[in-house]
GROMACS .gro file of C-alpha atoms in nm:
model
  425
    1UNK     CA    1  -0.005  -0.027   0.013
    2UNK     CA    2   0.125   0.350  -0.068
    3UNK     CA    3   0.140   0.557   0.281
    4UNK     CA    4   0.301   0.870   0.071
    5UNK     CA    5   0.089   1.189   0.110
    6UNK     CA    6   0.122   1.536   0.121
    7UNK     CA    7   0.152   1.746   0.396
    8UNK     CA    8  -0.129   1.885   0.350
    9UNK     CA    9  -0.314   1.513   0.375
   10UNK     CA   10  -0.131   1.528   0.745
   11UNK     CA   11  -0.230   1.820   0.887
   12UNK     CA   12  -0.634   1.794   0.783
   13UNK     CA   13  -0.567   1.445   0.950
   14UNK     CA   14  -0.419   1.598   1.236
   15UNK     CA   15  -0.736   1.831   1.189
   16UNK     CA   16  -1.003   1.566   1.187
   17UNK     CA   17  -0.895   1.368   1.475
   18UNK     CA   18  -0.821   1.661   1.710
   19UNK     CA   19  -1.153   1.822   1.602
   20UNK     CA   20  -1.428   1.456   1.627
   21UNK     CA   21  -1.234   1.361   1.975
   22UNK     CA   22  -1.349   1.755   2.115
   23UNK     CA   23  -1.679   1.735   1.975
   24UNK     CA   24  -1.734   1.338   2.142
   25UNK     CA   25  -1.756   1.115   1.874
   26UNK     CA   26  -1.689   0.745   1.909
   27UNK     CA   27  -1.333   0.744   1.750
   28UNK     CA   28  -1.355   0.414   1.635
   29UNK     CA   29  -1.553   0.538   1.329
   30UNK     CA   30  -1.181   0.738   1.252
   31UNK     CA   31  -0.997   0.452   1.066
   32UNK     CA   32  -0.632   0.428   1.066
   33UNK     CA   33  -0.386   0.689   1.040
   34UNK     CA   34  -0.209   0.603   0.692
   35UNK     CA   35  -0.601   0.571   0.609
   36UNK     CA   36  -0.807   0.856   0.710
   37UNK     CA   37  -0.451   1.034   0.573
   38UNK     CA   38  -0.531   0.848   0.205
   39UNK     CA   39  -0.866   0.901   0.223
   40UNK     CA   40  -0.858   1.293   0.300
   41UNK     CA   41  -0.557   1.266   0.024
   42UNK     CA   42  -0.778   1.163  -0.253
   43UNK     CA   43  -1.080   1.371  -0.163
   44UNK     CA   44  -0.894   1.651  -0.119
   45UNK     CA   45  -0.689   1.598  -0.507
   46UNK     CA   46  -1.055   1.465  -0.632
   47UNK     CA   47  -1.211   1.852  -0.570
   48UNK     CA   48  -0.869   2.025  -0.771
   49UNK     CA   49  -1.023   1.768  -1.095
   50UNK     CA   50  -1.305   1.863  -1.335
   51UNK     CA   51  -1.489   1.583  -1.514
   52UNK     CA   52  -1.625   1.699  -1.857
   53UNK     CA   53  -1.484   2.074  -1.804
   54UNK     CA   54  -1.694   2.082  -1.471
   55UNK     CA   55  -1.592   2.071  -1.135
   56UNK     CA   56  -1.608   1.755  -0.904
   57UNK     CA   57  -1.908   1.818  -0.622
   58UNK     CA   58  -1.976   1.515  -0.382
   59UNK     CA   59  -2.012   1.362  -0.078
   60UNK     CA   60  -1.817   1.111   0.118
   61UNK     CA   61  -1.899   0.855   0.370
   62UNK     CA   62  -1.653   0.592   0.523
   63UNK     CA   63  -1.908   0.279   0.666
   64UNK     CA   64  -1.952  -0.100   0.555
   65UNK     CA   65  -2.207  -0.205   0.330
   66UNK     CA   66  -2.351  -0.369   0.692
   67UNK     CA   67  -2.400  -0.049   0.857
   68UNK     CA   68  -2.622   0.087   0.566
   69UNK     CA   69  -2.805  -0.267   0.568
   70UNK     CA   70  -2.884  -0.263   0.898
   71UNK     CA   71  -3.053   0.046   0.946
   72UNK     CA   72  -3.467   0.079   1.014
   73UNK     CA   73  -3.603   0.188   0.680
   74UNK     CA   74  -3.828   0.464   0.839
   75UNK     CA   75  -4.128   0.647   0.656
   76UNK     CA   76  -4.079   0.696   0.271
   77UNK     CA   77  -3.736   0.868   0.267
   78UNK     CA   78  -3.516   0.522   0.420
   79UNK     CA   79  -3.174   0.517   0.253
   80UNK     CA   80  -3.146   0.341  -0.070
   81UNK     CA   81  -2.779   0.153  -0.094
   82UNK     CA   82  -2.685   0.051  -0.411
   83UNK     CA   83  -2.341  -0.173  -0.422
   84UNK     CA   84  -2.125  -0.216  -0.658
   85UNK     CA   85  -2.056  -0.588  -0.812
   86UNK     CA   86  -1.698  -0.566  -0.807
   87UNK     CA   87  -1.555  -0.265  -0.474
   88UNK     CA   88  -1.328  -0.052  -0.684
   89UNK     CA   89  -0.983   0.034  -0.520
   90UNK     CA   90  -1.009   0.445  -0.389
   91UNK     CA   91  -0.845   0.727  -0.636
   92UNK     CA   92  -0.881   1.115  -0.726
   93UNK     CA   93  -0.957   1.019  -1.029
   94UNK     CA   94  -1.210   0.713  -0.927
   95UNK     CA   95  -1.429   1.068  -0.706
   96UNK     CA   96  -1.416   1.223  -1.023
   97UNK     CA   97  -1.533   0.917  -1.252
   98UNK     CA   98  -1.820   0.905  -1.008
   99UNK     CA   99  -1.893   1.213  -0.868
  100UNK     CA  100  -2.186   1.307  -1.142
  101UNK     CA  101  -2.367   0.962  -1.059
  102UNK     CA  102  -2.399   1.071  -0.693
  103UNK     CA  103  -2.528   1.387  -0.729
  104UNK     CA  104  -2.446   1.636  -0.435
  105UNK     CA  105  -2.728   1.690  -0.312
  106UNK     CA  106  -2.917   1.307  -0.335
  107UNK     CA  107  -2.650   1.080  -0.274
  108UNK     CA  108  -2.298   0.988  -0.144
  109UNK     CA  109  -2.020   0.801  -0.247
  110UNK     CA  110  -1.943   0.513  -0.038
  111UNK     CA  111  -1.625   0.358   0.090
  112UNK     CA  112  -1.457   0.107   0.352
  113UNK     CA  113  -1.173  -0.100   0.442
  114UNK     CA  114  -1.155  -0.436   0.221
  115UNK     CA  115  -1.133  -0.651   0.499
  116UNK     CA  116  -0.927  -0.884   0.265
  117UNK     CA  117  -0.684  -0.662   0.172
  118UNK     CA  118  -0.718  -0.380   0.414
  119UNK     CA  119  -0.732  -0.117   0.152
  120UNK     CA  120  -0.991   0.151   0.157
  121UNK     CA  121  -1.249   0.082  -0.152
  122UNK     CA  122  -1.549   0.266  -0.333
  123UNK     CA  123  -1.828   0.000  -0.276
  124UNK     CA  124  -2.124   0.193  -0.321
  125UNK     CA  125  -2.373   0.459  -0.391
  126UNK     CA  126  -2.669   0.567  -0.116
  127UNK     CA  127  -2.929   0.722  -0.170
  128UNK     CA  128  -3.032   0.973   0.081
  129UNK     CA  129  -3.263   1.254  -0.135
  130UNK     CA  130  -3.310   1.614  -0.064
  131UNK     CA  131  -3.411   1.649   0.217
  132UNK     CA  132  -3.057   1.589   0.466
  133UNK     CA  133  -3.035   1.959   0.376
  134UNK     CA  134  -3.306   2.069   0.584
  135UNK     CA  135  -3.078   1.911   0.877
  136UNK     CA  136  -2.809   2.124   0.777
  137UNK     CA  137  -2.983   2.448   0.742
  138UNK     CA  138  -3.155   2.459   1.033
  139UNK     CA  139  -3.519   2.333   0.867
  140UNK     CA  140  -3.793   1.990   1.014
  141UNK     CA  141  -3.501   1.705   1.023
  142UNK     CA  142  -3.626   1.420   0.770
  143UNK     CA  143  -3.707   1.104   0.986
  144UNK     CA  144  -3.379   0.957   0.927
  145UNK     CA  145  -3.064   1.085   0.930
  146UNK     CA  146  -2.768   0.981   0.807
  147UNK     CA  147  -2.525   0.802   1.093
  148UNK     CA  148  -2.232   0.884   1.273
  149UNK     CA  149  -1.970   0.874   1.058
  150UNK     CA  150  -1.706   1.025   0.889
  151UNK     CA  151  -1.859   1.220   0.598
  152UNK     CA  152  -1.665   1.444   0.396
  153UNK     CA  153  -1.845   1.688   0.135
  154UNK     CA  154  -1.622   1.856  -0.158
  155UNK     CA  155  -1.749   2.206  -0.275
  156UNK     CA  156  -1.529   2.282  -0.481
  157UNK     CA  157  -1.125   2.321  -0.580
  158UNK     CA  158  -0.971   2.276  -0.162
  159UNK     CA  159  -1.319   2.336  -0.022
  160UNK     CA  160  -1.412   2.043   0.174
  161UNK     CA  161  -1.664   2.008   0.448
  162UNK     CA  162  -1.563   1.732   0.718
  163UNK     CA  163  -1.917   1.572   0.877
  164UNK     CA  164  -2.003   1.347   1.121
  165UNK     CA  165  -2.334   1.220   0.945
  166UNK     CA  166  -2.497   1.567   0.856
  167UNK     CA  167  -2.351   1.786   1.139
  168UNK     CA  168  -2.047   1.993   1.032
  169UNK     CA  169  -1.710   1.970   1.225
  170UNK     CA  170  -1.532   2.199   1.003
  171UNK     CA  171  -1.481   2.363   0.620
  172UNK     CA  172  -1.170   2.404   0.392
  173UNK     CA  173  -1.191   2.652   0.120
  174UNK     CA  174  -0.875   2.692  -0.074
  175UNK     CA  175  -0.688   2.425   0.089
  176UNK     CA  176  -0.669   2.628   0.413
  177UNK     CA  177  -0.868   2.586   0.746
  178UNK     CA  178  -1.150   2.822   0.796
  179UNK     CA  179  -1.091   2.985   1.160
  180UNK     CA  180  -1.185   3.337   1.079
  181UNK     CA  181  -1.531   3.394   1.060
  182UNK     CA  182  -1.881   3.397   1.264
  183UNK     CA  183  -2.287   3.315   1.206
  184UNK     CA  184  -2.437   3.666   1.177
  185UNK     CA  185  -2.811   3.496   1.275
  186UNK     CA  186  -2.663   3.469   1.618
  187UNK     CA  187  -2.638   3.817   1.619
  188UNK     CA  188  -2.795   4.079   1.851
  189UNK     CA  189  -2.775   4.336   1.580
  190UNK     CA  190  -2.935   4.123   1.262
  191UNK     CA  191  -3.212   4.000   1.402
  192UNK     CA  192  -3.316   4.408   1.571
  193UNK     CA  193  -3.322   4.538   1.189
  194UNK     CA  194  -3.555   4.278   1.094
  195UNK     CA  195  -3.752   4.391   1.397
  196UNK     CA  196  -4.030   4.562   1.240
  197UNK     CA  197  -4.174   4.334   0.996
  198UNK     CA  198  -4.174   4.067   1.311
  199UNK     CA  199  -4.390   4.339   1.463
  200UNK     CA  200  -4.605   4.375   1.105
  201UNK     CA  201  -4.668   3.996   1.135
  202UNK     CA  202  -4.784   3.957   1.482
  203UNK     CA  203  -5.034   4.211   1.365
  204UNK     CA  204  -5.127   4.032   1.020
  205UNK     CA  205  -5.190   3.741   1.251
  206UNK     CA  206  -5.354   3.875   1.553
  207UNK     CA  207  -5.621   4.001   1.285
  208UNK     CA  208  -5.653   3.717   1.111
  209UNK     CA  209  -6.036   3.508   1.170
  210UNK     CA  210  -5.808   3.207   1.302
  211UNK     CA  211  -5.760   3.196   1.691
  212UNK     CA  212  -5.594   2.943   1.929
  213UNK     CA  213  -5.572   2.940   2.294
  214UNK     CA  214  -5.187   2.826   2.209
  215UNK     CA  215  -4.914   3.078   2.071
  216UNK     CA  216  -4.620   3.063   1.836
  217UNK     CA  217  -4.259   3.094   2.042
  218UNK     CA  218  -4.149   3.461   1.998
  219UNK     CA  219  -3.793   3.346   1.803
  220UNK     CA  220  -4.013   3.122   1.586
  221UNK     CA  221  -3.996   3.381   1.298
  222UNK     CA  222  -3.660   3.471   1.318
  223UNK     CA  223  -3.611   3.086   1.272
  224UNK     CA  224  -3.739   3.011   1.013
  225UNK     CA  225  -3.614   3.289   0.770
  226UNK     CA  226  -3.306   3.224   0.888
  227UNK     CA  227  -3.323   2.860   0.733
  228UNK     CA  228  -3.426   3.017   0.469
  229UNK     CA  229  -3.172   3.208   0.374
  230UNK     CA  230  -2.936   2.926   0.512
  231UNK     CA  231  -3.040   2.735   0.245
  232UNK     CA  232  -3.010   2.960  -0.002
  233UNK     CA  233  -2.632   3.011   0.099
  234UNK     CA  234  -2.559   2.671   0.102
  235UNK     CA  235  -2.682   2.610  -0.277
  236UNK     CA  236  -2.529   2.928  -0.376
  237UNK     CA  237  -2.197   2.813  -0.204
  238UNK     CA  238  -2.215   2.476  -0.403
  239UNK     CA  239  -2.312   2.614  -0.726
  240UNK     CA  240  -1.980   2.746  -0.742
  241UNK     CA  241  -2.095   3.112  -0.890
  242UNK     CA  242  -2.124   3.341  -0.650
  243UNK     CA  243  -2.409   3.587  -0.577
  244UNK     CA  244  -2.545   3.866  -0.402
  245UNK     CA  245  -2.818   3.946  -0.212
  246UNK     CA  246  -2.949   4.256  -0.068
  247UNK     CA  247  -3.263   4.348   0.194
  248UNK     CA  248  -3.362   4.706   0.150
  249UNK     CA  249  -3.612   4.872   0.345
  250UNK     CA  250  -3.953   4.696   0.429
  251UNK     CA  251  -4.189   5.050   0.360
  252UNK     CA  252  -4.421   5.005   0.099
  253UNK     CA  253  -4.235   5.215  -0.145
  254UNK     CA  254  -3.960   5.013  -0.132
  255UNK     CA  255  -3.977   4.967  -0.494
  256UNK     CA  256  -3.948   5.293  -0.577
  257UNK     CA  257  -3.651   5.328  -0.358
  258UNK     CA  258  -3.456   5.041  -0.530
  259UNK     CA  259  -3.514   5.172  -0.898
  260UNK     CA  260  -3.286   5.477  -0.781
  261UNK     CA  261  -3.041   5.260  -0.666
  262UNK     CA  262  -3.022   4.940  -0.910
  263UNK     CA  263  -3.109   4.867  -1.304
  264UNK     CA  264  -3.285   4.571  -1.298
  265UNK     CA  265  -3.229   4.283  -1.493
  266UNK     CA  266  -3.614   4.160  -1.407
  267UNK     CA  267  -3.807   4.437  -1.174
  268UNK     CA  268  -4.077   4.241  -1.037
  269UNK     CA  269  -4.517   4.400  -1.075
  270UNK     CA  270  -4.542   4.381  -0.703
  271UNK     CA  271  -4.866   4.162  -0.631
  272UNK     CA  272  -4.889   3.873  -0.398
  273UNK     CA  273  -4.689   3.698  -0.574
  274UNK     CA  274  -4.331   3.882  -0.452
  275UNK     CA  275  -4.501   3.795  -0.055
  276UNK     CA  276  -4.454   3.448  -0.096
  277UNK     CA  277  -4.261   3.396   0.244
  278UNK     CA  278  -4.521   3.598   0.442
  279UNK     CA  279  -4.809   3.373   0.303
  280UNK     CA  280  -4.617   3.068   0.375
  281UNK     CA  281  -4.537   3.173   0.716
  282UNK     CA  282  -4.864   3.256   0.822
  283UNK     CA  283  -5.013   2.984   0.692
  284UNK     CA  284  -4.715   2.761   0.904
  285UNK     CA  285  -4.801   2.979   1.214
  286UNK     CA  286  -5.165   2.919   1.167
  287UNK     CA  287  -5.174   2.557   1.111
  288UNK     CA  288  -4.890   2.508   1.423
  289UNK     CA  289  -5.078   2.696   1.620
  290UNK     CA  290  -5.369   2.491   1.576
  291UNK     CA  291  -5.177   2.221   1.658
  292UNK     CA  292  -5.046   2.337   1.945
  293UNK     CA  293  -5.381   2.377   2.094
  294UNK     CA  294  -5.542   2.027   2.038
  295UNK     CA  295  -5.195   1.869   2.215
  296UNK     CA  296  -5.233   2.112   2.502
  297UNK     CA  297  -4.945   2.370   2.398
  298UNK     CA  298  -4.930   2.675   2.588
  299UNK     CA  299  -4.655   2.825   2.321
  300UNK     CA  300  -4.498   2.595   1.960
  301UNK     CA  301  -4.127   2.642   1.951
  302UNK     CA  302  -3.852   2.553   1.713
  303UNK     CA  303  -3.787   2.172   1.842
  304UNK     CA  304  -4.219   2.153   1.918
  305UNK     CA  305  -4.247   2.243   1.528
  306UNK     CA  306  -3.920   2.000   1.443
  307UNK     CA  307  -4.085   1.722   1.579
  308UNK     CA  308  -4.447   1.776   1.449
  309UNK     CA  309  -4.582   1.548   1.199
  310UNK     CA  310  -4.846   1.670   0.988
  311UNK     CA  311  -4.900   1.621   0.634
  312UNK     CA  312  -5.030   2.010   0.623
  313UNK     CA  313  -4.717   2.115   0.751
  314UNK     CA  314  -4.499   1.902   0.597
  315UNK     CA  315  -4.660   2.054   0.236
  316UNK     CA  316  -4.553   2.408   0.399
  317UNK     CA  317  -4.246   2.334   0.464
  318UNK     CA  318  -4.189   2.204   0.121
  319UNK     CA  319  -4.283   2.512  -0.006
  320UNK     CA  320  -4.032   2.700   0.225
  321UNK     CA  321  -3.741   2.425   0.070
  322UNK     CA  322  -3.863   2.550  -0.264
  323UNK     CA  323  -3.872   2.895  -0.227
  324UNK     CA  324  -3.490   2.871  -0.109
  325UNK     CA  325  -3.438   2.754  -0.428
  326UNK     CA  326  -3.569   2.999  -0.607
  327UNK     CA  327  -3.389   3.245  -0.439
  328UNK     CA  328  -3.075   3.081  -0.515
  329UNK     CA  329  -3.143   3.061  -0.850
  330UNK     CA  330  -3.241   3.445  -0.888
  331UNK     CA  331  -2.887   3.523  -0.678
  332UNK     CA  332  -2.684   3.304  -1.015
  333UNK     CA  333  -2.730   3.541  -1.197
  334UNK     CA  334  -2.497   3.856  -1.264
  335UNK     CA  335  -2.607   4.112  -1.013
  336UNK     CA  336  -2.815   4.125  -0.690
  337UNK     CA  337  -3.080   3.967  -0.540
  338UNK     CA  338  -3.313   4.292  -0.403
  339UNK     CA  339  -3.559   4.184  -0.170
  340UNK     CA  340  -3.709   4.377   0.132
  341UNK     CA  341  -3.697   4.302   0.502
  342UNK     CA  342  -4.032   4.121   0.498
  343UNK     CA  343  -3.877   3.882   0.219
  344UNK     CA  344  -4.072   4.067  -0.059
  345UNK     CA  345  -3.887   3.994  -0.392
  346UNK     CA  346  -3.804   4.309  -0.527
  347UNK     CA  347  -3.613   4.168  -0.866
  348UNK     CA  348  -3.311   3.984  -0.915
  349UNK     CA  349  -2.950   4.083  -1.187
  350UNK     CA  350  -2.943   4.438  -1.047
  351UNK     CA  351  -2.687   4.644  -1.115
  352UNK     CA  352  -2.596   4.868  -0.774
  353UNK     CA  353  -2.574   5.262  -0.960
  354UNK     CA  354  -2.424   5.565  -0.761
  355UNK     CA  355  -2.060   5.672  -0.771
  356UNK     CA  356  -2.012   5.684  -0.344
  357UNK     CA  357  -1.633   5.606  -0.370
  358UNK     CA  358  -1.566   5.362  -0.027
  359UNK     CA  359  -1.176   5.385   0.083
  360UNK     CA  360  -1.183   5.195   0.392
  361UNK     CA  361  -1.371   4.896   0.541
  362UNK     CA  362  -1.390   4.742   0.861
  363UNK     CA  363  -1.329   4.341   0.935
  364UNK     CA  364  -1.593   4.265   1.241
  365UNK     CA  365  -1.372   4.086   1.524
  366UNK     CA  366  -1.680   3.999   1.700
  367UNK     CA  367  -1.971   3.866   1.682
  368UNK     CA  368  -2.125   4.240   1.741
  369UNK     CA  369  -1.860   4.458   1.605
  370UNK     CA  370  -1.721   4.605   1.861
  371UNK     CA  371  -1.372   4.550   1.780
  372UNK     CA  372  -1.338   4.577   1.419
  373UNK     CA  373  -0.999   4.631   1.224
  374UNK     CA  374  -0.934   4.909   0.884
  375UNK     CA  375  -0.898   4.715   0.558
  376UNK     CA  376  -0.845   4.881   0.270
  377UNK     CA  377  -1.213   4.849   0.040
  378UNK     CA  378  -0.976   4.805  -0.307
  379UNK     CA  379  -0.838   4.489  -0.203
  380UNK     CA  380  -1.170   4.325  -0.208
  381UNK     CA  381  -1.345   4.173  -0.565
  382UNK     CA  382  -1.638   4.366  -0.769
  383UNK     CA  383  -1.891   4.216  -0.627
  384UNK     CA  384  -1.775   4.306  -0.266
  385UNK     CA  385  -1.676   4.644  -0.362
  386UNK     CA  386  -2.015   4.731  -0.511
  387UNK     CA  387  -2.157   4.598  -0.176
  388UNK     CA  388  -1.952   4.815   0.011
  389UNK     CA  389  -2.070   5.063  -0.161
  390UNK     CA  390  -2.433   5.022  -0.160
  391UNK     CA  391  -2.442   4.974   0.218
  392UNK     CA  392  -2.239   5.311   0.213
  393UNK     CA  393  -2.506   5.510   0.021
  394UNK     CA  394  -2.804   5.343   0.176
  395UNK     CA  395  -2.726   5.308   0.547
  396UNK     CA  396  -3.039   5.042   0.609
  397UNK     CA  397  -2.917   4.795   0.364
  398UNK     CA  398  -2.736   4.474   0.459
  399UNK     CA  399  -2.605   4.231   0.186
  400UNK     CA  400  -2.469   3.857   0.150
  401UNK     CA  401  -2.204   3.817  -0.052
  402UNK     CA  402  -2.111   3.504  -0.204
  403UNK     CA  403  -1.769   3.421  -0.373
  404UNK     CA  404  -1.708   3.223  -0.632
  405UNK     CA  405  -1.514   3.003  -0.435
  406UNK     CA  406  -1.776   2.988  -0.174
  407UNK     CA  407  -1.715   3.212   0.088
  408UNK     CA  408  -1.934   3.435   0.230
  409UNK     CA  409  -1.979   3.825   0.386
  410UNK     CA  410  -2.235   3.994   0.517
  411UNK     CA  411  -2.221   4.358   0.495
  412UNK     CA  412  -2.397   4.635   0.656
  413UNK     CA  413  -2.369   4.971   0.831
  414UNK     CA  414  -2.231   4.870   1.228
  415UNK     CA  415  -2.194   5.212   1.429
  416UNK     CA  416  -2.160   5.420   1.139
  417UNK     CA  417  -1.887   5.237   0.961
  418UNK     CA  418  -1.901   4.950   0.639
  419UNK     CA  419  -1.857   4.687   0.873
  420UNK     CA  420  -1.783   4.306   0.705
  421UNK     CA  421  -1.893   3.989   0.909
  422UNK     CA  422  -1.683   3.652   0.737
  423UNK     CA  423  -1.940   3.402   0.806
  424UNK     CA  424  -1.874   3.069   0.919
  425UNK     CA  425  -2.170   2.827   0.973
   0.00000   0.00000   0.00000
């Protein structure tokens, strides 16, 4: 067996083992050090390849056929395990050739240690269906999660996510471990920017003829909105194209304001079609509170929502997933996707106008950006500089910028400074 590996794979192996242990996962789920290095090296090298002009993107899971055959079949979304008649030796070349058959959002390539020769072999394809994304992006979980085995996601060249089942452990981009970043969804400043939208939705629900003794928890709207955007970001990152999402004010004439700052490829007529998210969240809350009342719940929480099995709730949840895909599709067009803060879709493919020049930006050093460091704006790409210019000219705008390499920045005018947060979920 060839045990020579790059220094990178050695460092990646050390990081995997250290993070795995720190997270409290079963050490028996990891192979020996030489085999772990071999696996990580093959996956990393595959990430640098292309197949018929397309970058390699797939998920690889370490586990035996017996493990997956023994999993219980629950509901209609059980894993479908397809075994190769003859396992093939693991290599970057084989991953490249098989990646298209194991679509990133639906399947995994399965790897195990051959009991006869001790070598790593690709032995099959495991179809998970697309609902595994729900668990990663914080929405309702499927009833059958992946087992807590080592999973490596290939998102792009040198861009890997190492996970235990569906739970992310760490991420690399361009061969560099992502350490510098935050999850702004967990901040205090971001939800505050959407407070008026939340209050408006509460008024809509209070005036609805639907009444229930059960209430929805105060963070539910926030969690629902964030799950949609997390999913859209995840979709854009894996497409390798990049994109931009901007939130403008939530006033009724938002589209008039947008027309002064954007030149749209597509500018939507404002009607109920553009208010899809508001319709869905109102329907979802009404249904959940009805179920909550029937179950004797005073308050329906996000955890309750994840556990409730109801056909109508599932239909609405599926519609939320589809809405996230629509947003990602719009973001994939060159230019910005523009929403107001109630998630009303204004338009997409928008060129940012204005001639304001931003020379200095500030990188947040903590979640609330109480401490920042100044950086030259010109060190960033065109998409980022456009976002800085927009936020400088419209201080209430929030922009999310996704680079082609999958890096994400939240940009906002914070404490009278154009500030960005590297996104690290």
